[in-house]
Coordinates of C-alpha atoms in Angstrom, one line a residue:
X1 CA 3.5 18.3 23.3
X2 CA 1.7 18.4 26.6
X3 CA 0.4 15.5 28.5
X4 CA -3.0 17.4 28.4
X5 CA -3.0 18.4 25.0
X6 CA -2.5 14.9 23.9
X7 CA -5.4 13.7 25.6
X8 CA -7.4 16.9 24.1
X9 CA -6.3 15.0 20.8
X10 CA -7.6 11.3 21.2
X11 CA -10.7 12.7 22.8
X12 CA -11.4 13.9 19.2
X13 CA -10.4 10.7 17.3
X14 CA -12.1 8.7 19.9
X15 CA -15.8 10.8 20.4
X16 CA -15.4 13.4 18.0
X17 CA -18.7 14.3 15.9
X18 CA -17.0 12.0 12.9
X19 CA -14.8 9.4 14.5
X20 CA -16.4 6.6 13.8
X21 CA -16.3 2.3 14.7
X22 CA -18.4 -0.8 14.1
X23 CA -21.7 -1.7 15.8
X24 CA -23.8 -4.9 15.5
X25 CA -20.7 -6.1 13.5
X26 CA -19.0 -9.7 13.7
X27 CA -15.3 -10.7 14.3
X28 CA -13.3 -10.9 11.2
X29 CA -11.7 -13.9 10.7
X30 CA -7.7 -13.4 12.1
X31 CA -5.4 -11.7 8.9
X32 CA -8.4 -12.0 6.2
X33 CA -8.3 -8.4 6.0
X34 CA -4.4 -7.5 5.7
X35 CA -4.5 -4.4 4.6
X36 CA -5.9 -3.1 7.6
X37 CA -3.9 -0.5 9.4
X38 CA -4.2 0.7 13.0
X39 CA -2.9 4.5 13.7
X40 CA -2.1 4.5 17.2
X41 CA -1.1 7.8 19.5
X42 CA 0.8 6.8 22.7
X43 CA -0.1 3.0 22.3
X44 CA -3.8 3.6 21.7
X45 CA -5.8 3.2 18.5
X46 CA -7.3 5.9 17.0
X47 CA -8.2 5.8 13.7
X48 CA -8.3 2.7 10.9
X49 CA -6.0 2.6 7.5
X50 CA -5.6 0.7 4.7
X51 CA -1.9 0.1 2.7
X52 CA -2.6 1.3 -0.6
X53 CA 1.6 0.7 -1.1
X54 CA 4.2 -1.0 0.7
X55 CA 4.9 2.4 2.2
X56 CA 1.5 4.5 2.1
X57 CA -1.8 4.4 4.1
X58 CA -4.9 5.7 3.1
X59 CA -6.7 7.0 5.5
X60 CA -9.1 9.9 6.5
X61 CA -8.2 13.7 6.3
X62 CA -10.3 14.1 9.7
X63 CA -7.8 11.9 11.4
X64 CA -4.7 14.0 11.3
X65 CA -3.3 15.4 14.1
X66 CA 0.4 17.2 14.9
X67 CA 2.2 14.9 15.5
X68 CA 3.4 11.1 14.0
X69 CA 1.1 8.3 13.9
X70 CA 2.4 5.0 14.9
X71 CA 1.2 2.7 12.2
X72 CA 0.5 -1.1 12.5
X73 CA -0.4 -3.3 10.4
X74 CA -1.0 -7.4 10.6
X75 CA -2.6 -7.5 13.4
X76 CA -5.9 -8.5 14.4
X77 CA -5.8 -8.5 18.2
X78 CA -4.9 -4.3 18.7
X79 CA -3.2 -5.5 22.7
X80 CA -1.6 -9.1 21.8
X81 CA 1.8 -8.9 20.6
X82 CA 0.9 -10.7 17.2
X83 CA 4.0 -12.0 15.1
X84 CA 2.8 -11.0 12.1
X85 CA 2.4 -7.4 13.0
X86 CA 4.9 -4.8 11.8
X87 CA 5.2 -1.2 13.1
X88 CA 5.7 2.0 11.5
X89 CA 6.1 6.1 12.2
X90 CA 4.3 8.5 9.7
X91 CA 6.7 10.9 8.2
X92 CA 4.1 12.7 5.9
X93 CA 1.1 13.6 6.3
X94 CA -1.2 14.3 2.9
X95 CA -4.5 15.4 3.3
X96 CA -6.8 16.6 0.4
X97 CA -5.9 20.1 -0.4
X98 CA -9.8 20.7 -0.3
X99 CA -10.6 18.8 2.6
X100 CA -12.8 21.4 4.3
X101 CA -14.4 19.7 7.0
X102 CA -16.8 17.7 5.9
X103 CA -16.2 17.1 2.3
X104 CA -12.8 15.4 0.3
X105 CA -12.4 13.9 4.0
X106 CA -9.1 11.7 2.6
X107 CA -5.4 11.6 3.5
X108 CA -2.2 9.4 2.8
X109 CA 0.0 8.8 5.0
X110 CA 4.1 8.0 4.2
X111 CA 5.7 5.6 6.4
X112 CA 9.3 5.5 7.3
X113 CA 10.4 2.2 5.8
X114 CA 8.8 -0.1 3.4
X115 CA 6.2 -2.8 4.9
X116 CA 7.6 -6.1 4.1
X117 CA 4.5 -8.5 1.9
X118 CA 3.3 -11.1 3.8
X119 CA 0.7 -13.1 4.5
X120 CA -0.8 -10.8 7.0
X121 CA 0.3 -7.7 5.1
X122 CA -1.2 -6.8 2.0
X123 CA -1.5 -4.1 -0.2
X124 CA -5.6 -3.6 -1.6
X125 CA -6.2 -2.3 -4.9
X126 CA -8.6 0.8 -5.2
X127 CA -11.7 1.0 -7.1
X128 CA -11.6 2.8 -10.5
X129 CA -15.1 2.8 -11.4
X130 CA -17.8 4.5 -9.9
X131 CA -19.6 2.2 -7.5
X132 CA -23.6 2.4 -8.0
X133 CA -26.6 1.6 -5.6
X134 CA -27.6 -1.8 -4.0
X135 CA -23.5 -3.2 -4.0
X136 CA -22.6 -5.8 -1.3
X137 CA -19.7 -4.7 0.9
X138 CA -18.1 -4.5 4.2
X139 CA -16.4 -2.8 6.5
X140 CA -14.0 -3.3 9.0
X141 CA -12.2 -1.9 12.3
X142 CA -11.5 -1.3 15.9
X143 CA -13.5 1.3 16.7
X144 CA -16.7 1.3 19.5
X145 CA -19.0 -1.8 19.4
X146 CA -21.3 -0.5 21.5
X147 CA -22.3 3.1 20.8
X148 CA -20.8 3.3 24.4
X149 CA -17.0 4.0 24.0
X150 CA -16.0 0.8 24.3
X151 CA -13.1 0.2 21.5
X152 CA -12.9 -3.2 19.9
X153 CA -10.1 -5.6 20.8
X154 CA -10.4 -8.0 17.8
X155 CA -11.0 -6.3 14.5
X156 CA -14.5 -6.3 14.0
X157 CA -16.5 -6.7 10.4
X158 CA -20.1 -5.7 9.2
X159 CA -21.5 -6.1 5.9
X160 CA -22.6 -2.7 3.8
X161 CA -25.1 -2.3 1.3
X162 CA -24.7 0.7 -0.6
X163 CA -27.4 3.5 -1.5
X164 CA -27.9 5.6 -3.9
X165 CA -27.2 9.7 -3.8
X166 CA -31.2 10.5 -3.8
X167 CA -31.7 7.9 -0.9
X168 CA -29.0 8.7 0.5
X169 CA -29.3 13.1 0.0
X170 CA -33.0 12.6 1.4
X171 CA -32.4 10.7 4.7
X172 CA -29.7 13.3 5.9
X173 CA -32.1 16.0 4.8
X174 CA -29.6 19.6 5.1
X175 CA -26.3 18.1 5.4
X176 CA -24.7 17.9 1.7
X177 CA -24.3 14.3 0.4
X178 CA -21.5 15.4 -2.6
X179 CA -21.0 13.3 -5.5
X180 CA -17.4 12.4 -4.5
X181 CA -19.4 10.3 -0.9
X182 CA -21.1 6.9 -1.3
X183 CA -23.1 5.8 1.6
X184 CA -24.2 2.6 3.0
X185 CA -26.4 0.8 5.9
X186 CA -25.6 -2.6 7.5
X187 CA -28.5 -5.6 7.3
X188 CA -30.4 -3.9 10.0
X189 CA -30.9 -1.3 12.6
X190 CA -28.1 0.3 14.1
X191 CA -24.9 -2.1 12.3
X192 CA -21.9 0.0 11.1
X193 CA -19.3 2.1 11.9
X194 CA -18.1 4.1 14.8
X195 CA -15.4 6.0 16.8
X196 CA -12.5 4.6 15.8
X197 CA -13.5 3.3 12.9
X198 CA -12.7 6.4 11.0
X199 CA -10.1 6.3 7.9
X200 CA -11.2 2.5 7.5
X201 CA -12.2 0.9 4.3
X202 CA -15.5 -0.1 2.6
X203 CA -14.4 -2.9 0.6
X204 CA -16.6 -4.4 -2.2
X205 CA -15.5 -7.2 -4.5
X206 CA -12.1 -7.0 -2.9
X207 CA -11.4 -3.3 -4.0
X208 CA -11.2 -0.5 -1.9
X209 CA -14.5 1.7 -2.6
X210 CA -14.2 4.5 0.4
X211 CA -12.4 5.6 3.1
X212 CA -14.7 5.8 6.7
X213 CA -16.0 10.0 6.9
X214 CA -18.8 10.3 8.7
X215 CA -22.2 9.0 10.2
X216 CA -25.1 10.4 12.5
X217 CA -25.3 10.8 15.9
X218 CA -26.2 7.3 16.4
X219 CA -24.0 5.0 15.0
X220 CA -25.9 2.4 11.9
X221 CA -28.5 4.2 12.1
X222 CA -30.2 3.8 8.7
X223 CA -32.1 7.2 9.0
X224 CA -28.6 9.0 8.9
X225 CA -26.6 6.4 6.4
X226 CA -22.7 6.2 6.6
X227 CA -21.2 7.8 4.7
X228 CA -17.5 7.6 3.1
X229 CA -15.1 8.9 0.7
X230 CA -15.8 7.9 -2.6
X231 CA -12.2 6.9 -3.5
X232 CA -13.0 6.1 -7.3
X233 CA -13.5 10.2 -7.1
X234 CA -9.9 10.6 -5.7
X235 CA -7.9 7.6 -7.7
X236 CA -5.8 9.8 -10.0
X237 CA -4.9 12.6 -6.8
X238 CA -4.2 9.2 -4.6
X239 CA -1.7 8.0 -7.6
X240 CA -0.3 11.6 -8.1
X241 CA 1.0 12.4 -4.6
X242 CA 2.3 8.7 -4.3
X243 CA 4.4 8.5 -7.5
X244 CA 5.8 12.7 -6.3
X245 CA 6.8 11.8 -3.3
X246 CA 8.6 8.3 -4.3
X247 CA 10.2 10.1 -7.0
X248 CA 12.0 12.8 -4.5

């Protein structure tokens, strides 16, 4: 690929209309959120993961691009070379056969070896019920903590409360809030996620509930909630294409 068009490529994971990363967020303490995954392009983060299975991240669909991801996970510092981290290449790419754009916005990803359990490297079990209104969560990533393009070193934190569909249909006005989304605002003005951010996890009583879609133009801005995958709404496809393609 050309030098050119691979920086066409992390323009659109880094600014694109839904990358997203964490604003008026917190450091996370170092390895308490080991199932974090960073997809990196040429050395430089791009979108968040999570290890759903010693060899499969679940990420967003938005995220994909032509060619491998490098895959890290156990780290917390995205430049220091961490002992605990271990990297991967993608061989597989699985995006929603309905992703469209905007809606089913969720992909896994199939490493090339097996990630080996540790400490800093675990897997997070997915939500299997549908998650209501008024939940305490957070999310987490590398992504912009300023609104101003400026990518986290240290993996960053914010807590999430969730809202419900009518709340969350009647803030974003036109754009369609489906039933397969949940959205959520931090504890005040402008916390959340942003570039980079995308593909992340909202995590609520240590399950993953979604995967990082979309948010408005102004990142935690509570007039234009985030909004994310609704795994709970993808739990059987997510369990399908993992046991076919193990099975090969």
């Amino acid at each position: 690929m050309a030098s050119g068009s691979i920086v066409l490529l992390l323009c659109v994971l880094y600014y694109g209309a839904e990358a997203t990363h964490i604003v008026g967020g917190r450091d996370a303490v170092p390895h308490s959120r080991p199932y974090m995954a960073s997809l990196q392009l040429r050395g430089r983060h791009g979108c968040g993961g999570l290890l759903v299975k010693e060899n499969f991240v679940l990420t967003a669909a938005h995220c994909q691009i032509p060619v491998p991801f490098t895959v890290v996970l156990g780290g917390d510092l995205l430049t220091a070379d961490e002992p605990t981290k271990q990297t991967f290449t993608t061989v597989r790419s699985i995006p929603h056969p309905d992703y469209d754009g905007h809606a089913n916005d969720i992909m896994l990803l199939m490493l090339n070896a097996t990630a080996n359990l540790t400490a800093a490297v675990q897997l997070i079990p997915l939500q299997n019920s549908r998650l209501g209104a008024r939940r305490n969560c957070i999310t987490a990533g590398w992504g912009d903590i300023g609104d101003n393009k400026t990518l986290a070193n240290r993996l960053q934190e914010v807590n999430v409360t969730t809202l419900s569909q009518r709340s969350c249909r009647g803030r974003w006005g036109a754009v369609p809030i489906a039933r397969s989304m949940v959205c959520g605002t931090g504890g005040g003005n402008f916390q959340g996620f942003c570039s980079g951010d995308s593909g992340g996890p909202l995590v609520c009583d240590g399950a993953a509930a979604g995967v990082v879609s979309f948010s408005g133009r102004r990142c935690g801005n509570p007039r234009t909630p985030d909004v994310y995958t609704r795994i709970s709404s993808f739990r059987d496809w997510i369990l399908s294409v993992i046991n076919n393609l193990e099975s090969l």
